[in-house]
PDB file of C-alpha atoms and ligand atoms in Angstrom:
ATOM      1  CA  UNK B   3    -118.958 231.308   9.217  1.00  0.00           C
ATOM      2  CA  UNK B   4    -120.386 233.531   6.484  1.00  0.00           C
ATOM      3  CA  UNK B   5    -122.404 236.571   7.494  1.00  0.00           C
ATOM      4  CA  UNK B   6    -124.479 238.303   4.838  1.00  0.00           C
ATOM      5  CA  UNK B   7    -126.062 241.716   5.374  1.00  0.00           C
ATOM      6  CA  UNK B   8    -129.224 241.555   3.274  1.00  0.00           C
ATOM      7  CA  UNK B   9    -130.566 244.940   4.419  1.00  0.00           C
ATOM      8  CA  UNK B  10    -128.819 247.822   6.192  1.00  0.00           C
ATOM      9  CA  UNK B  11    -131.354 250.642   6.595  1.00  0.00           C
ATOM     10  CA  UNK B  12    -133.341 251.838   9.617  1.00  0.00           C
ATOM     11  CA  UNK B  13    -137.112 251.380   9.899  1.00  0.00           C
ATOM     12  CA  UNK B  14    -138.045 253.893   7.182  1.00  0.00           C
ATOM     13  CA  UNK B  15    -135.518 252.506   4.663  1.00  0.00           C
ATOM     14  CA  UNK B  16    -133.073 254.469   2.511  1.00  0.00           C
ATOM     15  CA  UNK B  17    -134.378 256.342   0.618  1.00  0.00           C
ATOM     16  CA  UNK B  18    -137.076 256.664   3.271  1.00  0.00           C
ATOM     17  CA  UNK B  19    -140.469 255.483   2.127  1.00  0.00           C
ATOM     18  CA  UNK B  20    -142.391 258.749   2.395  1.00  0.00           C
ATOM     19  CA  UNK B  21    -139.487 261.212   2.339  1.00  0.00           C
ATOM     20  CA  UNK B  22    -138.445 263.844  -0.172  1.00  0.00           C
ATOM     21  CA  UNK B  23    -135.493 265.292   1.750  1.00  0.00           C
ATOM     22  CA  UNK B  24    -132.420 266.187  -0.307  1.00  0.00           C
ATOM     23  CA  UNK B  25    -130.608 262.996   0.568  1.00  0.00           C
ATOM     24  CA  UNK B  26    -133.528 260.666  -0.171  1.00  0.00           C
ATOM     25  CA  UNK B  27    -134.226 262.445  -3.457  1.00  0.00           C
ATOM     26  CA  UNK B  28    -130.554 261.978  -4.413  1.00  0.00           C
ATOM     27  CA  UNK B  29    -130.528 258.320  -3.258  1.00  0.00           C
ATOM     28  CA  UNK B  30    -133.672 257.565  -5.271  1.00  0.00           C
ATOM     29  CA  UNK B  31    -131.923 258.860  -8.400  1.00  0.00           C
ATOM     30  CA  UNK B  32    -128.882 256.593  -7.903  1.00  0.00           C
ATOM     31  CA  UNK B  33    -130.653 253.267  -8.345  1.00  0.00           C
ATOM     32  CA  UNK B  34    -130.108 250.170  -6.233  1.00  0.00           C
ATOM     33  CA  UNK B  35    -126.487 250.899  -5.266  1.00  0.00           C
ATOM     34  CA  UNK B  36    -127.601 253.555  -2.776  1.00  0.00           C
ATOM     35  CA  UNK B  37    -130.696 251.728  -1.541  1.00  0.00           C
ATOM     36  CA  UNK B  38    -130.702 250.368   2.009  1.00  0.00           C
ATOM     37  CA  UNK B  39    -133.598 248.032   2.718  1.00  0.00           C
ATOM     38  CA  UNK B  40    -134.676 247.160   6.269  1.00  0.00           C
ATOM     39  CA  UNK B  41    -132.170 245.088   8.225  1.00  0.00           C
ATOM     40  CA  UNK B  42    -131.828 241.342   7.952  1.00  0.00           C
ATOM     41  CA  UNK B  43    -128.763 239.127   8.398  1.00  0.00           C
ATOM     42  CA  UNK B  44    -128.193 235.617   7.065  1.00  0.00           C
ATOM     43  CA  UNK B  45    -125.633 233.327   8.691  1.00  0.00           C
ATOM     44  CA  UNK B  46    -124.343 230.426   6.556  1.00  0.00           C
ATOM     45  CA  UNK B  47    -127.552 230.090   4.502  1.00  0.00           C
ATOM     46  CA  UNK B  48    -129.326 228.399   7.424  1.00  0.00           C
ATOM     47  CA  UNK B  49    -129.951 230.935  10.160  1.00  0.00           C
ATOM     48  CA  UNK B  50    -131.731 234.258   9.679  1.00  0.00           C
ATOM     49  CA  UNK B  51    -131.856 237.177  12.044  1.00  0.00           C
ATOM     50  CA  UNK B  52    -135.030 239.246  11.669  1.00  0.00           C
ATOM     51  CA  UNK B  53    -137.677 239.208   8.966  1.00  0.00           C
ATOM     52  CA  UNK B  54    -138.407 242.669   7.516  1.00  0.00           C
ATOM     53  CA  UNK B  55    -140.975 243.459   4.812  1.00  0.00           C
ATOM     54  CA  UNK B  56    -138.140 243.048   2.292  1.00  0.00           C
ATOM     55  CA  UNK B  57    -137.407 239.407   3.226  1.00  0.00           C
ATOM     56  CA  UNK B  58    -139.103 238.318  -0.005  1.00  0.00           C
ATOM     57  CA  UNK B  59    -137.121 240.851  -2.020  1.00  0.00           C
ATOM     58  CA  UNK B  60    -133.888 239.807  -0.264  1.00  0.00           C
ATOM     59  CA  UNK B  61    -134.494 236.190  -1.272  1.00  0.00           C
ATOM     60  CA  UNK B  62    -134.610 237.274  -4.919  1.00  0.00           C
ATOM     61  CA  UNK B  63    -131.888 239.912  -4.888  1.00  0.00           C
ATOM     62  CA  UNK B  64    -129.370 237.841  -2.918  1.00  0.00           C
ATOM     63  CA  UNK B  65    -130.331 234.303  -3.968  1.00  0.00           C
ATOM     64  CA  UNK B  66    -131.543 233.158  -0.551  1.00  0.00           C
ATOM     65  CA  UNK B  67    -133.441 229.847  -0.433  1.00  0.00           C
ATOM     66  CA  UNK B  68    -135.917 230.782   2.307  1.00  0.00           C
ATOM     67  CA  UNK B  69    -137.507 227.328   2.126  1.00  0.00           C
ATOM     68  CA  UNK B  70    -134.328 225.777   3.561  1.00  0.00           C
ATOM     69  CA  UNK B  71    -133.858 228.185   6.458  1.00  0.00           C
ATOM     70  CA  UNK B  72    -134.545 226.279   9.688  1.00  0.00           C
ATOM     71  CA  UNK B  73    -133.966 229.001  12.249  1.00  0.00           C
ATOM     72  CA  UNK B  74    -135.191 232.586  12.495  1.00  0.00           C
ATOM     73  CA  UNK B  75    -134.105 234.726  15.440  1.00  0.00           C
ATOM     74  CA  UNK B  76    -136.234 237.834  15.933  1.00  0.00           C
ATOM     75  CA  UNK B  77    -134.846 240.777  17.892  1.00  0.00           C
ATOM     76  CA  UNK B  78    -138.158 242.539  18.572  1.00  0.00           C
ATOM     77  CA  UNK B  79    -141.609 243.221  17.217  1.00  0.00           C
ATOM     78  CA  UNK B  80    -141.017 246.526  15.370  1.00  0.00           C
ATOM     79  CA  UNK B  81    -142.261 246.195  11.803  1.00  0.00           C
ATOM     80  CA  UNK B  82    -138.836 246.710  10.244  1.00  0.00           C
ATOM     81  CA  UNK B  83    -137.682 243.570  12.080  1.00  0.00           C
ATOM     82  CA  UNK B  84    -140.726 241.323  11.968  1.00  0.00           C
ATOM     83  CA  UNK B  85    -143.210 241.368   9.102  1.00  0.00           C
ATOM     84  CA  UNK B  86    -145.157 238.254   9.997  1.00  0.00           C
ATOM     85  CA  UNK B  87    -147.906 238.234   7.353  1.00  0.00           C
ATOM     86  CA  UNK B  88    -145.635 236.410   4.905  1.00  0.00           C
ATOM     87  CA  UNK B  89    -145.510 233.262   7.017  1.00  0.00           C
ATOM     88  CA  UNK B  90    -148.943 232.166   5.797  1.00  0.00           C
ATOM     89  CA  UNK B  91    -147.148 231.215   2.559  1.00  0.00           C
ATOM     90  CA  UNK B  92    -144.728 228.676   4.100  1.00  0.00           C
ATOM     91  CA  UNK B  93    -146.269 225.439   2.841  1.00  0.00           C
ATOM     92  CA  UNK B  94    -149.472 224.048   1.293  1.00  0.00           C
ATOM     93  CA  UNK B  95    -149.725 224.897  -2.431  1.00  0.00           C
ATOM     94  CA  UNK B  96    -147.605 227.994  -1.957  1.00  0.00           C
ATOM     95  CA  UNK B  97    -144.261 226.327  -1.323  1.00  0.00           C
ATOM     96  CA  UNK B  98    -142.243 223.158  -1.675  1.00  0.00           C
ATOM     97  CA  UNK B  99    -140.149 223.192   1.467  1.00  0.00           C
ATOM     98  CA  UNK B 100    -136.428 222.493   1.769  1.00  0.00           C
ATOM     99  CA  UNK B 101    -136.684 222.367   5.561  1.00  0.00           C
ATOM    100  CA  UNK B 102    -140.056 220.976   6.719  1.00  0.00           C
ATOM    101  CA  UNK B 103    -140.004 223.057   9.894  1.00  0.00           C
ATOM    102  CA  UNK B 104    -139.032 226.674  10.532  1.00  0.00           C
ATOM    103  CA  UNK B 105    -138.292 227.468  14.168  1.00  0.00           C
ATOM    104  CA  UNK B 106    -138.898 231.122  15.069  1.00  0.00           C
ATOM    105  CA  UNK B 107    -137.413 232.435  18.313  1.00  0.00           C
ATOM    106  CA  UNK B 108    -138.687 235.691  19.793  1.00  0.00           C
ATOM    107  CA  UNK B 109    -140.034 237.444  22.864  1.00  0.00           C
ATOM    108  CA  UNK B 110    -143.671 237.602  24.031  1.00  0.00           C
ATOM    109  CA  UNK B 111    -144.506 240.657  21.845  1.00  0.00           C
ATOM    110  CA  UNK B 112    -143.084 238.943  18.781  1.00  0.00           C
ATOM    111  CA  UNK B 113    -145.251 235.929  19.663  1.00  0.00           C
ATOM    112  CA  UNK B 114    -148.302 238.224  19.796  1.00  0.00           C
ATOM    113  CA  UNK B 115    -147.507 239.844  16.452  1.00  0.00           C
ATOM    114  CA  UNK B 116    -146.997 236.406  14.912  1.00  0.00           C
ATOM    115  CA  UNK B 117    -150.453 235.236  15.982  1.00  0.00           C
ATOM    116  CA  UNK B 118    -152.158 238.546  15.087  1.00  0.00           C
ATOM    117  CA  UNK B 119    -150.641 238.701  11.594  1.00  0.00           C
ATOM    118  CA  UNK B 120    -151.282 235.066  10.711  1.00  0.00           C
ATOM    119  CA  UNK B 121    -154.698 234.655  12.368  1.00  0.00           C
ATOM    120  CA  UNK B 122    -156.737 235.702   9.333  1.00  0.00           C
ATOM    121  CA  UNK B 123    -155.031 233.754   6.582  1.00  0.00           C
ATOM    122  CA  UNK B 124    -152.972 230.895   8.029  1.00  0.00           C
ATOM    123  CA  UNK B 125    -154.201 227.612   6.513  1.00  0.00           C
ATOM    124  CA  UNK B 126    -154.212 224.527   8.735  1.00  0.00           C
ATOM    125  CA  UNK B 127    -151.886 222.884   6.186  1.00  0.00           C
ATOM    126  CA  UNK B 128    -149.271 225.615   6.727  1.00  0.00           C
ATOM    127  CA  UNK B 129    -149.362 225.978  10.508  1.00  0.00           C
ATOM    128  CA  UNK B 130    -147.471 222.724  11.320  1.00  0.00           C
ATOM    129  CA  UNK B 131    -144.470 223.935   9.289  1.00  0.00           C
ATOM    130  CA  UNK B 132    -143.695 226.768  11.713  1.00  0.00           C
ATOM    131  CA  UNK B 133    -142.915 226.457  15.380  1.00  0.00           C
ATOM    132  CA  UNK B 134    -142.789 229.582  17.524  1.00  0.00           C
ATOM    133  CA  UNK B 135    -140.408 229.399  20.491  1.00  0.00           C
ATOM    134  CA  UNK B 136    -140.829 232.123  23.095  1.00  0.00           C
ATOM    135  CA  UNK B 137    -137.553 233.221  24.672  1.00  0.00           C
ATOM    136  CA  UNK B 138    -136.385 235.861  27.131  1.00  0.00           C
ATOM    137  CA  UNK B 139    -133.165 237.773  27.773  1.00  0.00           C
ATOM    138  CA  UNK B 140    -130.321 235.650  29.129  1.00  0.00           C
ATOM    139  CA  UNK B 141    -131.593 232.429  27.581  1.00  0.00           C
ATOM    140  CA  UNK B 142    -129.127 230.125  25.845  1.00  0.00           C
ATOM    141  CA  UNK B 143    -130.267 227.467  23.421  1.00  0.00           C
ATOM    142  CA  UNK B 144    -129.124 225.374  20.459  1.00  0.00           C
ATOM    143  CA  UNK B 145    -130.670 225.863  17.021  1.00  0.00           C
ATOM    144  CA  UNK B 146    -129.535 224.265  13.744  1.00  0.00           C
ATOM    145  CA  UNK B 147    -126.232 223.362  15.381  1.00  0.00           C
ATOM    146  CA  UNK B 148    -125.591 226.934  16.588  1.00  0.00           C
ATOM    147  CA  UNK B 149    -125.237 227.890  20.214  1.00  0.00           C
ATOM    148  CA  UNK B 150    -127.365 231.017  20.594  1.00  0.00           C
ATOM    149  CA  UNK B 151    -127.338 233.434  23.518  1.00  0.00           C
ATOM    150  CA  UNK B 152    -130.074 236.087  23.793  1.00  0.00           C
ATOM    151  CA  UNK B 153    -129.204 239.256  25.674  1.00  0.00           C
ATOM    152  CA  UNK B 154    -131.294 242.317  26.485  1.00  0.00           C
ATOM    153  CA  UNK B 155    -131.206 245.293  24.113  1.00  0.00           C
ATOM    154  CA  UNK B 156    -131.510 248.875  25.380  1.00  0.00           C
ATOM    155  CA  UNK B 157    -134.303 249.778  22.996  1.00  0.00           C
ATOM    156  CA  UNK B 158    -137.885 250.169  24.187  1.00  0.00           C
ATOM    157  CA  UNK B 159    -139.766 249.885  27.466  1.00  0.00           C
ATOM    158  CA  UNK B 160    -142.778 248.223  25.839  1.00  0.00           C
ATOM    159  CA  UNK B 161    -141.084 244.893  25.251  1.00  0.00           C
ATOM    160  CA  UNK B 162    -137.940 242.943  26.103  1.00  0.00           C
ATOM    161  CA  UNK B 163    -136.048 243.468  22.850  1.00  0.00           C
ATOM    162  CA  UNK B 164    -133.205 241.022  22.264  1.00  0.00           C
ATOM    163  CA  UNK B 165    -129.704 240.925  20.831  1.00  0.00           C
ATOM    164  CA  UNK B 166    -128.037 237.688  19.784  1.00  0.00           C
ATOM    165  CA  UNK B 167    -124.672 235.991  19.993  1.00  0.00           C
ATOM    166  CA  UNK B 168    -124.439 233.052  17.589  1.00  0.00           C
ATOM    167  CA  UNK B 169    -121.613 230.540  17.653  1.00  0.00           C
ATOM    168  CA  UNK B 170    -120.665 227.409  15.718  1.00  0.00           C
ATOM    169  CA  UNK B 171    -117.421 225.497  15.264  1.00  0.00           C
ATOM    170  CA  UNK B 172    -115.471 228.048  17.265  1.00  0.00           C
ATOM    171  CA  UNK B 173    -116.693 231.053  15.264  1.00  0.00           C
ATOM    172  CA  UNK B 174    -118.888 233.728  16.797  1.00  0.00           C
ATOM    173  CA  UNK B 175    -121.107 236.553  15.512  1.00  0.00           C
ATOM    174  CA  UNK B 176    -122.615 239.218  17.765  1.00  0.00           C
ATOM    175  CA  UNK B 177    -125.716 241.020  16.478  1.00  0.00           C
ATOM    176  CA  UNK B 178    -126.298 244.377  18.184  1.00  0.00           C
ATOM    177  CA  UNK B 179    -129.306 246.203  16.745  1.00  0.00           C
ATOM    178  CA  UNK B 180    -131.665 247.821  17.598  1.00  0.00           C
ATOM    179  CA  UNK B 181    -130.024 249.051  20.785  1.00  0.00           C
ATOM    180  CA  UNK B 182    -128.343 251.857  22.664  1.00  0.00           C
ATOM    181  CA  UNK B 183    -125.302 251.282  24.851  1.00  0.00           C
ATOM    182  CA  UNK B 184    -125.216 247.765  26.309  1.00  0.00           C
ATOM    183  CA  UNK B 185    -125.750 247.277  30.018  1.00  0.00           C
ATOM    184  CA  UNK B 186    -122.838 246.032  32.104  1.00  0.00           C
ATOM    185  CA  UNK B 187    -124.948 242.965  32.953  1.00  0.00           C
ATOM    186  CA  UNK B 188    -125.373 242.095  29.275  1.00  0.00           C
ATOM    187  CA  UNK B 189    -121.623 242.381  28.664  1.00  0.00           C
ATOM    188  CA  UNK B 190    -120.880 240.272  31.763  1.00  0.00           C
ATOM    189  CA  UNK B 191    -123.386 237.636  30.589  1.00  0.00           C
ATOM    190  CA  UNK B 192    -121.530 237.333  27.283  1.00  0.00           C
ATOM    191  CA  UNK B 193    -118.131 237.155  28.953  1.00  0.00           C
ATOM    192  CA  UNK B 194    -119.320 234.625  31.553  1.00  0.00           C
ATOM    193  CA  UNK B 195    -120.626 232.400  28.783  1.00  0.00           C
ATOM    194  CA  UNK B 196    -117.377 232.439  26.870  1.00  0.00           C
ATOM    195  CA  UNK B 197    -118.516 234.609  23.944  1.00  0.00           C
ATOM    196  CA  UNK B 198    -115.650 235.400  21.532  1.00  0.00           C
ATOM    197  CA  UNK B 199    -116.978 237.365  18.580  1.00  0.00           C
ATOM    198  CA  UNK B 200    -115.126 237.201  15.272  1.00  0.00           C
ATOM    199  CA  UNK B 201    -117.617 239.706  13.877  1.00  0.00           C
ATOM    200  CA  UNK B 202    -119.934 242.243  15.491  1.00  0.00           C
ATOM    201  CA  UNK B 203    -122.693 244.288  13.825  1.00  0.00           C
ATOM    202  CA  UNK B 204    -123.511 247.505  15.682  1.00  0.00           C
ATOM    203  CA  UNK B 205    -126.608 249.703  15.490  1.00  0.00           C
ATOM    204  CA  UNK B 206    -125.323 252.978  14.017  1.00  0.00           C
ATOM    205  CA  UNK B 207    -128.673 254.568  13.185  1.00  0.00           C
ATOM    206  CA  UNK B 208    -127.386 258.121  13.707  1.00  0.00           C
ATOM    207  CA  UNK B 209    -124.152 257.782  11.736  1.00  0.00           C
ATOM    208  CA  UNK B 210    -121.706 260.492  12.738  1.00  0.00           C
ATOM    209  CA  UNK B 211    -124.245 262.482  14.781  1.00  0.00           C
ATOM    210  CA  UNK B 212    -123.106 262.440  18.380  1.00  0.00           C
ATOM    211  CA  UNK B 213    -124.557 260.351  21.179  1.00  0.00           C
ATOM    212  CA  UNK B 214    -127.397 261.002  23.608  1.00  0.00           C
ATOM    213  CA  UNK B 215    -129.811 261.588  20.742  1.00  0.00           C
ATOM    214  CA  UNK B 216    -131.782 258.632  22.028  1.00  0.00           C
ATOM    215  CA  UNK B 217    -131.128 255.700  24.313  1.00  0.00           C
ATOM    216  CA  UNK B 218    -132.756 253.437  21.731  1.00  0.00           C
ATOM    217  CA  UNK B 219    -130.134 253.599  18.995  1.00  0.00           C
ATOM    218  CA  UNK B 220    -126.524 254.664  18.542  1.00  0.00           C
ATOM    219  CA  UNK B 221    -124.251 256.963  16.582  1.00  0.00           C
ATOM    220  CA  UNK B 222    -120.615 256.149  15.902  1.00  0.00           C
ATOM    221  CA  UNK B 223    -119.354 257.655  19.187  1.00  0.00           C
ATOM    222  CA  UNK B 224    -121.758 255.422  21.162  1.00  0.00           C
ATOM    223  CA  UNK B 225    -120.651 252.441  19.083  1.00  0.00           C
ATOM    224  CA  UNK B 226    -117.034 253.161  20.042  1.00  0.00           C
ATOM    225  CA  UNK B 227    -118.037 253.030  23.722  1.00  0.00           C
ATOM    226  CA  UNK B 228    -119.682 249.625  23.225  1.00  0.00           C
ATOM    227  CA  UNK B 229    -116.703 248.348  21.234  1.00  0.00           C
ATOM    228  CA  UNK B 230    -114.358 249.385  24.077  1.00  0.00           C
ATOM    229  CA  UNK B 231    -116.574 247.609  26.624  1.00  0.00           C
ATOM    230  CA  UNK B 232    -116.549 244.413  24.575  1.00  0.00           C
ATOM    231  CA  UNK B 233    -112.775 244.582  24.176  1.00  0.00           C
ATOM    232  CA  UNK B 234    -112.252 245.173  27.911  1.00  0.00           C
ATOM    233  CA  UNK B 235    -114.385 242.098  28.643  1.00  0.00           C
ATOM    234  CA  UNK B 236    -112.362 239.962  26.205  1.00  0.00           C
ATOM    235  CA  UNK B 237    -115.355 239.386  23.904  1.00  0.00           C
ATOM    236  CA  UNK B 238    -113.620 240.973  20.899  1.00  0.00           C
ATOM    237  CA  UNK B 239    -109.968 241.455  20.032  1.00  0.00           C
ATOM    238  CA  UNK B 240    -107.797 242.941  17.286  1.00  0.00           C
ATOM    239  CA  UNK B 241    -108.918 240.260  14.828  1.00  0.00           C
ATOM    240  CA  UNK B 242    -112.629 241.003  15.192  1.00  0.00           C
ATOM    241  CA  UNK B 243    -114.432 242.583  12.233  1.00  0.00           C
ATOM    242  CA  UNK B 244    -116.576 245.438  13.582  1.00  0.00           C
ATOM    243  CA  UNK B 245    -119.425 246.398  11.259  1.00  0.00           C
ATOM    244  CA  UNK B 246    -121.720 249.427  11.550  1.00  0.00           C
ATOM    245  CA  UNK B 247    -125.229 249.183  10.080  1.00  0.00           C
ATOM    246  CA  UNK B 248    -128.974 250.088  10.468  1.00  0.00           C
ATOM    247  CA  UNK B 249    -128.474 253.613   9.070  1.00  0.00           C
ATOM    248  CA  UNK B 250    -131.195 256.265   9.025  1.00  0.00           C
ATOM    249  CA  UNK B 251    -131.763 258.640   6.096  1.00  0.00           C
ATOM    250  CA  UNK B 252    -131.129 261.485   8.595  1.00  0.00           C
ATOM    251  CA  UNK B 253    -127.391 260.726   8.590  1.00  0.00           C
ATOM    252  CA  UNK B 254    -127.099 260.882   4.758  1.00  0.00           C
ATOM    253  CA  UNK B 255    -125.871 257.277   4.584  1.00  0.00           C
ATOM    254  CA  UNK B 256    -124.482 257.119   1.060  1.00  0.00           C
ATOM    255  CA  UNK B 257    -122.013 254.286   0.466  1.00  0.00           C
ATOM    256  CA  UNK B 258    -119.169 256.836   0.259  1.00  0.00           C
ATOM    257  CA  UNK B 259    -120.196 258.729   3.417  1.00  0.00           C
ATOM    258  CA  UNK B 260    -120.501 255.561   5.506  1.00  0.00           C
ATOM    259  CA  UNK B 261    -117.236 254.091   4.149  1.00  0.00           C
ATOM    260  CA  UNK B 262    -115.486 257.325   5.128  1.00  0.00           C
ATOM    261  CA  UNK B 263    -117.069 257.351   8.599  1.00  0.00           C
ATOM    262  CA  UNK B 264    -116.279 253.672   9.188  1.00  0.00           C
ATOM    263  CA  UNK B 265    -112.663 253.926   8.130  1.00  0.00           C
ATOM    264  CA  UNK B 266    -112.027 256.939  10.390  1.00  0.00           C
ATOM    265  CA  UNK B 267    -113.178 254.932  13.430  1.00  0.00           C
ATOM    266  CA  UNK B 268    -111.856 251.474  12.494  1.00  0.00           C
ATOM    267  CA  UNK B 269    -115.138 249.932  11.359  1.00  0.00           C
ATOM    268  CA  UNK B 270    -116.494 248.347   8.203  1.00  0.00           C
ATOM    269  CA  UNK B 271    -119.643 250.027   6.853  1.00  0.00           C
ATOM    270  CA  UNK B 272    -122.339 247.555   5.879  1.00  0.00           C
ATOM    271  CA  UNK B 273    -124.247 247.889   2.618  1.00  0.00           C
ATOM    272  CA  UNK B 274    -127.009 245.724   1.189  1.00  0.00           C
ATOM    273  CA  UNK B 275    -125.307 242.518   0.042  1.00  0.00           C
ATOM    274  CA  UNK B 276    -122.119 242.834   2.118  1.00  0.00           C
ATOM    275  CA  UNK B 277    -120.721 239.365   2.801  1.00  0.00           C
ATOM    276  CA  UNK B 278    -118.042 238.710   5.377  1.00  0.00           C
ATOM    277  CA  UNK B 279    -116.365 235.437   6.234  1.00  0.00           C
ATOM    278  CA  UNK B 280    -114.834 234.759   9.635  1.00  0.00           C
TER     279      UNK B 280
HETATM  280 ZN1   ZN Q   4    -134.845 248.803  13.498  1.00  0.00          ZN
HETATM  281 ZN1   ZN Q   5    -135.087 261.462   3.722  1.00  0.00          ZN
HETATM  282 ZN1   ZN Q   6    -136.787 248.849  16.843  1.00  0.00          ZN
END
């Protein structure tokens, strides 16, 4: 299983869109190496997790054939995770499709955003090429040959944000952002369903800043708590690659700073374009 981190920044991006803080000013001067676009993960060229405004840019920068992606899992409706306007372009004269049908999986708010954002411009010729599947926490389904388990995130009270465990041919990837500390029920659900993650991506929005800043996201000390929980439940072991990602400009997430932070706590720091194979 190949996991590609196409974007690794929090909602505002790095450098942040409207920010002139010292870090963002520095990052803007460094060129693309220090840029972190909004988060998106590609598994094996066929399964995408989330669809930020940079999905189009990611397809160019990282050579992703979006026309052949059959499955899109959406964590929640926040704009950095689901920019739905682009879907009006999936077909008709705008695209020759590798996969005739894209299946999108998301919660009821994601379903609403999908219909709101496509209502004005979706041509009848395009609509049949996308199927929206509404899912809830604790659902398990098969998509493009992957077994997918959706678990509840600790993120917002306005919708049931999701996290995903994706498994194929004995390899597993656990996608944990946006979220705070996982509930015991969510961990038990994974363990009860035989989840064994070879790689985990953790929300580390706050970088080194200590926990309790918000229950919606994590810093590295919160991530360590979640990692310990997963290990105690047998979901990860010593061979698991633990990746931190979804960094905010507030934690000065230069490549060097995040590499240093990650190595001190036994993680790998994601950057835009990081590819891992498990
Ligand atoms: Zn986010
Ligand atoms: Zn900034
Ligand atoms: Zn969010």
